[in-house]
Amino acid sequence: MLHRITPGIVLVFLLGMVALCLSLFFYRQAGRSRRLGDPFEQKATAAFFTLLLAVVLFLGSLFLLALQLPH
């Protein structure tokens, strides 16, 4: 099955990993802002939407991999 993985699938998966890391970074920044009493809603919103993007990219890479499987 490994020979069916294309560079496009790898790229989508890696973009998902980057989005997940950004989501964790934004989540930590929002938590820090909340503890300090600063407005944190924008950072929390960014964390949520980058996490959503990561999930979509991971599911997209799985879908692309499923398309490569023999029927």
GROMACS .gro file of C-alpha atoms in nm:
model
   71
    1MET     CA    1   0.000   0.000   0.000
    2LEU     CA    2   0.294   0.234   0.056
    3HIS     CA    3   0.371   0.241  -0.315
    4ARG     CA    4   0.028   0.401  -0.374
    5ILE     CA    5   0.109   0.713  -0.169
    6THR     CA    6   0.161   1.004  -0.406
    7PRO     CA    7   0.339   1.334  -0.340
    8GLY     CA    8   0.000   1.507  -0.337
    9ILE     CA    9  -0.122   1.290  -0.050
   10VAL     CA   10   0.197   1.358   0.142
   11LEU     CA   11   0.162   1.733   0.082
   12VAL     CA   12  -0.198   1.740   0.205
   13PHE     CA   13  -0.099   1.537   0.512
   14LEU     CA   14   0.196   1.766   0.591
   15LEU     CA   15  -0.023   2.074   0.551
   16GLY     CA   16  -0.258   1.915   0.803
   17MET     CA   17   0.031   1.866   1.044
   18VAL     CA   18   0.133   2.231   1.006
   19ALA     CA   19  -0.226   2.342   1.068
   20LEU     CA   20  -0.241   2.123   1.378
   21CYS     CA   21   0.080   2.275   1.514
   22LEU     CA   22  -0.050   2.627   1.445
   23SER     CA   23  -0.374   2.540   1.621
   24LEU     CA   24  -0.185   2.426   1.930
   25PHE     CA   25   0.023   2.744   1.922
   26PHE     CA   26  -0.285   2.966   1.898
   27TYR     CA   27  -0.452   2.767   2.176
   28ARG     CA   28  -0.155   2.825   2.407
   29GLN     CA   29  -0.149   3.194   2.321
   30ALA     CA   30  -0.521   3.224   2.395
   31GLY     CA   31  -0.476   3.050   2.730
   32ARG     CA   32  -0.192   3.280   2.821
   33SER     CA   33  -0.394   3.588   2.723
   34ARG     CA   34  -0.689   3.464   2.925
   35ARG     CA   35  -0.477   3.417   3.237
   36LEU     CA   36  -0.336   3.767   3.198
   37GLY     CA   37  -0.682   3.917   3.156
   38ASP     CA   38  -0.625   4.028   2.798
   39PRO     CA   39  -0.887   3.976   2.526
   40PHE     CA   40  -0.841   3.623   2.397
   41GLU     CA   41  -1.137   3.571   2.167
   42GLN     CA   42  -0.946   3.634   1.843
   43LYS     CA   43  -0.673   3.387   1.936
   44ALA     CA   44  -0.929   3.128   2.044
   45THR     CA   45  -1.114   3.174   1.715
   46ALA     CA   46  -0.789   3.132   1.521
   47ALA     CA   47  -0.713   2.815   1.719
   48PHE     CA   48  -1.056   2.671   1.643
   49PHE     CA   49  -1.046   2.740   1.271
   50THR     CA   50  -0.690   2.612   1.226
   51LEU     CA   51  -0.791   2.296   1.411
   52LEU     CA   52  -1.089   2.266   1.178
   53LEU     CA   53  -0.856   2.313   0.881
   54ALA     CA   54  -0.625   2.042   1.016
   55VAL     CA   55  -0.913   1.796   1.047
   56VAL     CA   56  -1.030   1.872   0.694
   57LEU     CA   57  -0.678   1.825   0.555
   58PHE     CA   58  -0.629   1.496   0.742
   59LEU     CA   59  -0.962   1.366   0.618
   60GLY     CA   60  -0.873   1.486   0.269
   61SER     CA   61  -0.547   1.294   0.275
   62LEU     CA   62  -0.731   0.980   0.388
   63PHE     CA   63  -0.986   1.030   0.110
   64LEU     CA   64  -0.709   1.072  -0.148
   65LEU     CA   65  -0.543   0.758  -0.019
   66ALA     CA   66  -0.873   0.569  -0.038
   67LEU     CA   67  -0.909   0.675  -0.401
   68GLN     CA   68  -0.573   0.513  -0.476
   69LEU     CA   69  -0.677   0.173  -0.340
   70PRO     CA   70  -0.778  -0.095  -0.588
   71HIS     CA   71  -1.153  -0.149  -0.620
   0.00000   0.00000   0.00000
